[in-house]
PDB file of C-alpha atoms in Angstrom:
ATOM      1  CA  MET A 121       3.408   4.882  -5.224  1.00 79.00           C
ATOM      2  CA  GLN A 122       3.805   1.562  -6.954  1.00 93.00           C
ATOM      3  CA  GLN A 123       0.663  -0.139  -5.377  1.00 94.00           C
ATOM      4  CA  LEU A 124      -2.464   0.209  -3.747  1.00 96.00           C
ATOM      5  CA  GLY A 125      -3.467  -2.570  -1.353  1.00 94.00           C
ATOM      6  CA  ASN A 126      -1.465  -5.517  -0.245  1.00 87.00           C
ATOM      7  CA  THR A 127       0.132  -7.105  -3.418  1.00 85.00           C
ATOM      8  CA  GLU A 128       1.816  -9.762  -1.201  1.00 86.00           C
ATOM      9  CA  GLN A 129      -1.487 -11.242  -0.007  1.00 90.00           C
ATOM     10  CA  ALA A 130      -3.612 -10.406  -3.117  1.00 94.00           C
ATOM     11  CA  SER A 131      -4.671 -13.227  -5.398  1.00 95.00           C
ATOM     12  CA  THR A 132      -5.639 -10.725  -8.181  1.00 97.00           C
ATOM     13  CA  LEU A 133      -3.637  -7.741  -9.254  1.00 97.00           C
ATOM     14  CA  LEU A 134      -5.081  -5.077 -11.491  1.00 98.00           C
ATOM     15  CA  TYR A 135      -2.316  -3.055 -13.538  1.00 98.00           C
ATOM     16  CA  LEU A 136      -3.076   0.626 -14.290  1.00 97.00           C
ATOM     17  CA  PRO A 137      -0.804   3.230 -15.664  1.00 95.00           C
ATOM     18  CA  THR A 138      -1.413   6.154 -13.310  1.00 94.00           C
ATOM     19  CA  ALA A 139      -1.694   5.987  -9.399  1.00 96.00           C
ATOM     20  CA  PRO A 140      -4.376   7.956  -7.548  1.00 97.00           C
ATOM     21  CA  ILE A 141      -3.894  10.612  -4.977  1.00 96.00           C
ATOM     22  CA  VAL A 142      -4.179   8.827  -1.590  1.00 96.00           C
ATOM     23  CA  ASP A 143      -4.820   9.886   2.014  1.00 95.00           C
ATOM     24  CA  PRO A 144      -1.786   8.198   3.643  1.00 92.00           C
ATOM     25  CA  THR A 145      -3.810   7.394   6.827  1.00 93.00           C
ATOM     26  CA  ASN A 146      -6.462   5.637   4.858  1.00 91.00           C
ATOM     27  CA  ALA A 147      -5.085   4.766   1.451  1.00 93.00           C
ATOM     28  CA  THR A 148      -7.483   1.980   0.565  1.00 94.00           C
ATOM     29  CA  ASP A 149     -10.818   3.652   1.678  1.00 94.00           C
ATOM     30  CA  TYR A 150     -13.238   3.743  -1.123  1.00 96.00           C
ATOM     31  CA  GLN A 151     -14.813   7.092  -0.171  1.00 95.00           C
ATOM     32  CA  SER A 152     -11.440   8.822   0.305  1.00 96.00           C
ATOM     33  CA  LEU A 153     -10.154   7.677  -2.969  1.00 97.00           C
ATOM     34  CA  VAL A 154     -13.260   8.929  -4.715  1.00 97.00           C
ATOM     35  CA  LYS A 155     -13.142  12.196  -2.885  1.00 96.00           C
ATOM     36  CA  LEU A 156      -9.574  12.845  -3.806  1.00 97.00           C
ATOM     37  CA  ASN A 157      -9.639  11.661  -7.326  1.00 97.00           C
ATOM     38  CA  GLY A 158     -13.249  11.965  -8.493  1.00 95.00           C
ATOM     39  CA  ASN A 159     -15.488   9.984 -10.754  1.00 95.00           C
ATOM     40  CA  HIS A 160     -12.930   8.337 -12.790  1.00 94.00           C
ATOM     41  CA  TRP A 161     -11.562   6.469  -9.677  1.00 97.00           C
ATOM     42  CA  ARG A 162     -15.092   5.727  -8.585  1.00 97.00           C
ATOM     43  CA  LYS A 163     -15.479   3.797 -11.885  1.00 97.00           C
ATOM     44  CA  ILE A 164     -12.366   1.984 -11.647  1.00 98.00           C
ATOM     45  CA  LEU A 165     -13.064   0.763  -8.024  1.00 98.00           C
ATOM     46  CA  ILE A 166     -16.636  -0.268  -8.807  1.00 97.00           C
ATOM     47  CA  ILE A 167     -15.583  -2.316 -11.719  1.00 98.00           C
ATOM     48  CA  LEU A 168     -12.838  -4.019  -9.595  1.00 98.00           C
ATOM     49  CA  ALA A 169     -15.394  -4.684  -6.815  1.00 97.00           C
ATOM     50  CA  LYS A 170     -17.839  -6.325  -9.371  1.00 97.00           C
ATOM     51  CA  LEU A 171     -15.045  -8.493 -10.646  1.00 97.00           C
ATOM     52  CA  GLN A 172     -13.772  -9.634  -7.155  1.00 96.00           C
ATOM     53  CA  CYS A 173     -16.824  -9.827  -5.004  1.00 95.00           C
ATOM     54  CA  PRO A 174     -17.630 -13.477  -4.094  1.00 91.00           C
ATOM     55  CA  ASP A 175     -21.347 -12.918  -4.545  1.00 90.00           C
ATOM     56  CA  GLN A 176     -23.587 -10.282  -6.117  1.00 89.00           C
ATOM     57  CA  ASN A 177     -23.302  -7.768  -3.194  1.00 94.00           C
ATOM     58  CA  TRP A 178     -20.553  -5.853  -4.814  1.00 97.00           C
ATOM     59  CA  ARG A 179     -21.579  -2.502  -3.037  1.00 97.00           C
ATOM     60  CA  ASP A 180     -20.887  -3.831   0.466  1.00 96.00           C
ATOM     61  CA  TYR A 181     -17.715  -5.592  -0.824  1.00 96.00           C
ATOM     62  CA  ARG A 182     -16.527  -2.166  -2.385  1.00 96.00           C
ATOM     63  CA  ASP A 183     -17.153  -0.262   0.801  1.00 95.00           C
ATOM     64  CA  GLN A 184     -15.799  -2.783   3.507  1.00 94.00           C
ATOM     65  CA  GLN A 185     -13.278  -5.201   1.839  1.00 95.00           C
ATOM     66  CA  LEU A 186     -12.017  -3.845  -1.575  1.00 96.00           C
ATOM     67  CA  LEU A 187      -8.216  -3.645  -1.604  1.00 96.00           C
ATOM     68  CA  GLU A 188      -7.782  -5.193   1.834  1.00 92.00           C
ATOM     69  CA  GLN A 189      -6.987  -8.910   0.971  1.00 85.00           C
ATOM     70  CA  ARG A 190      -7.990 -10.505  -2.288  1.00 92.00           C
ATOM     71  CA  GLU A 191      -6.972  -7.749  -4.788  1.00 96.00           C
ATOM     72  CA  ALA A 192      -4.452  -4.919  -5.258  1.00 97.00           C
ATOM     73  CA  ILE A 193      -3.715  -2.329  -7.908  1.00 97.00           C
ATOM     74  CA  SER A 194      -0.267  -2.149  -9.291  1.00 97.00           C
ATOM     75  CA  PHE A 195       1.420   0.751 -11.137  1.00 96.00           C
ATOM     76  CA  LYS A 196       4.895  -1.163 -11.592  1.00 95.00           C
ATOM     77  CA  ASN A 197       6.503  -1.645 -14.943  1.00 94.00           C
ATOM     78  CA  HIS A 198       6.502  -5.498 -14.604  1.00 95.00           C
ATOM     79  CA  LEU A 199       4.081  -8.298 -13.573  1.00 96.00           C
ATOM     80  CA  ASP A 200       4.488  -9.298  -9.860  1.00 93.00           C
ATOM     81  CA  PRO A 201       5.665 -12.781  -9.470  1.00 90.00           C
ATOM     82  CA  GLY A 202       3.433 -15.563  -7.948  1.00 86.00           C
ATOM     83  CA  ASN A 203       0.516 -17.545  -8.693  1.00 88.00           C
ATOM     84  CA  LYS A 204      -1.844 -14.557  -9.177  1.00 95.00           C
ATOM     85  CA  PHE A 205      -4.336 -13.417 -11.518  1.00 98.00           C
ATOM     86  CA  HIS A 206      -3.065 -10.371 -13.515  1.00 98.00           C
ATOM     87  CA  ILE A 207      -5.630  -7.998 -15.055  1.00 98.00           C
ATOM     88  CA  VAL A 208      -3.769  -5.480 -17.206  1.00 98.00           C
ATOM     89  CA  ALA A 209      -6.050  -2.807 -17.992  1.00 97.00           C
ATOM     90  CA  GLY A 210      -5.854  -0.681 -21.124  1.00 95.00           C
ATOM     91  CA  LYS A 211      -3.356  -0.639 -24.021  1.00 94.00           C
ATOM     92  CA  ALA A 212      -1.044   1.911 -22.191  1.00 93.00           C
ATOM     93  CA  SER A 213      -0.597  -0.855 -19.384  1.00 96.00           C
ATOM     94  CA  TRP A 214      -0.137  -3.630 -22.005  1.00 95.00           C
ATOM     95  CA  GLN A 215       2.590  -1.612 -23.565  1.00 94.00           C
ATOM     96  CA  ARG A 216       4.234  -0.565 -20.298  1.00 94.00           C
ATOM     97  CA  LEU A 217       4.554  -4.199 -19.224  1.00 96.00           C
ATOM     98  CA  GLY A 218       5.797  -5.221 -22.618  1.00 95.00           C
ATOM     99  CA  LEU A 219       2.765  -7.313 -23.510  1.00 96.00           C
ATOM    100  CA  ASP A 220       1.235  -7.718 -26.860  1.00 89.00           C
ATOM    101  CA  LEU A 221      -1.462 -10.034 -28.294  1.00 92.00           C
ATOM    102  CA  ALA A 222       1.029 -12.747 -29.299  1.00 92.00           C
ATOM    103  CA  GLY A 223       0.093 -15.903 -27.398  1.00 93.00           C
ATOM    104  CA  PHE A 224      -3.126 -14.428 -25.925  1.00 97.00           C
ATOM    105  CA  HIS A 225      -6.422 -15.722 -27.239  1.00 96.00           C
ATOM    106  CA  PRO A 226      -9.744 -13.722 -27.347  1.00 97.00           C
ATOM    107  CA  LEU A 227     -12.418 -14.429 -24.894  1.00 96.00           C
ATOM    108  CA  GLU A 228     -15.181 -12.715 -26.946  1.00 94.00           C
ATOM    109  CA  GLU A 229     -15.886 -11.572 -30.476  1.00 91.00           C
ATOM    110  CA  SER A 230     -15.197  -7.788 -30.074  1.00 89.00           C
ATOM    111  CA  GLY A 231     -11.502  -8.331 -29.147  1.00 91.00           C
ATOM    112  CA  ARG A 232     -11.690  -6.422 -25.956  1.00 94.00           C
ATOM    113  CA  LEU A 233     -10.783  -9.182 -23.647  1.00 97.00           C
ATOM    114  CA  TYR A 234      -7.827 -11.755 -24.006  1.00 98.00           C
ATOM    115  CA  GLN A 235      -6.329 -14.435 -21.897  1.00 98.00           C
ATOM    116  CA  LYS A 236      -2.976 -16.149 -21.547  1.00 97.00           C
ATOM    117  CA  GLY A 237      -2.708 -18.386 -18.529  1.00 96.00           C
ATOM    118  CA  ARG A 238      -3.426 -16.211 -15.572  1.00 97.00           C
ATOM    119  CA  ILE A 239      -2.930 -12.891 -17.497  1.00 97.00           C
ATOM    120  CA  PHE A 240      -5.776 -11.067 -18.785  1.00 98.00           C
ATOM    121  CA  LEU A 241      -5.617  -8.121 -21.206  1.00 98.00           C
ATOM    122  CA  THR A 242      -8.605  -5.951 -20.591  1.00 97.00           C
ATOM    123  CA  PRO A 243     -10.036  -2.495 -21.724  1.00 97.00           C
ATOM    124  CA  TYR A 244      -9.443   0.363 -19.422  1.00 96.00           C
ATOM    125  CA  PRO A 245     -11.958   0.188 -16.363  1.00 96.00           C
ATOM    126  CA  ASP A 246     -14.550   2.650 -17.596  1.00 93.00           C
ATOM    127  CA  TYR A 247     -18.119   1.774 -17.971  1.00 90.00           C
ATOM    128  CA  ARG A 248     -17.978   2.500 -21.753  1.00 92.00           C
ATOM    129  CA  GLN A 249     -14.921   0.339 -22.393  1.00 94.00           C
ATOM    130  CA  PHE A 250     -15.552  -2.320 -19.718  1.00 95.00           C
ATOM    131  CA  PRO A 251     -19.325  -2.870 -19.477  1.00 95.00           C
ATOM    132  CA  ASN A 252     -21.141  -5.384 -17.256  1.00 95.00           C
ATOM    133  CA  GLN A 253     -21.116  -7.948 -20.218  1.00 95.00           C
ATOM    134  CA  LEU A 254     -17.266  -7.964 -20.006  1.00 96.00           C
ATOM    135  CA  ILE A 255     -17.182  -8.126 -16.231  1.00 97.00           C
ATOM    136  CA  GLU A 256     -19.552 -11.146 -16.138  1.00 96.00           C
ATOM    137  CA  LEU A 257     -17.324 -12.840 -18.800  1.00 96.00           C
ATOM    138  CA  LEU A 258     -14.189 -12.236 -16.794  1.00 97.00           C
ATOM    139  CA  ARG A 259     -15.302 -12.771 -13.275  1.00 96.00           C
ATOM    140  CA  PRO A 260     -15.764 -16.623 -13.304  1.00 96.00           C
ATOM    141  CA  ARG A 261     -12.287 -16.952 -14.556  1.00 96.00           C
ATOM    142  CA  LEU A 262     -10.762 -15.217 -11.650  1.00 95.00           C
ATOM    143  CA  LYS A 263     -11.771 -17.918  -9.211  1.00 86.00           C
TER     144      LYS A 263
END
C-alpha cells in the first residue's frame, strides 16, 4: 500500500515510513485501523485529526471524516505533486524522501518542527514526541 485516503483530493498529506494493516472493505475507518494495528495507530490518527479538524471537535472529525477528503497518509518515497501541505513525520521519513534541514526554518525553540514553504518536518506522531503544544503551533499553518 502506498497511501491511505484519497491523495488526489487531499489538501494535506502526512508521510509515514510504514503502512498499517487495513480492512480492504473499510480501509479508512478509525475503529478498524485501531483494531487491526493497536494503540500506535490510534495515536497517529488522533494527532492527524487534531491537526486537520476545522474546529475543536476532533473526536467527531476523527470518527466521521478523517482520511475521507482533506487529508491522506502517504508511504511513498517522494512528495506528491500539487499545491498541498506536506507533513513529513519522523526522521526516517525525512531521510526516505531525501529531505534534510537545509533551507528549512525552525518554528519553535526545541527544534522539533521545521517549515520550508508548504513542507513541514515534524516528529513522529506519538504523544511524547508530538505533544499538543506542537499540534497547536502547526495547526493554523495548515489552513
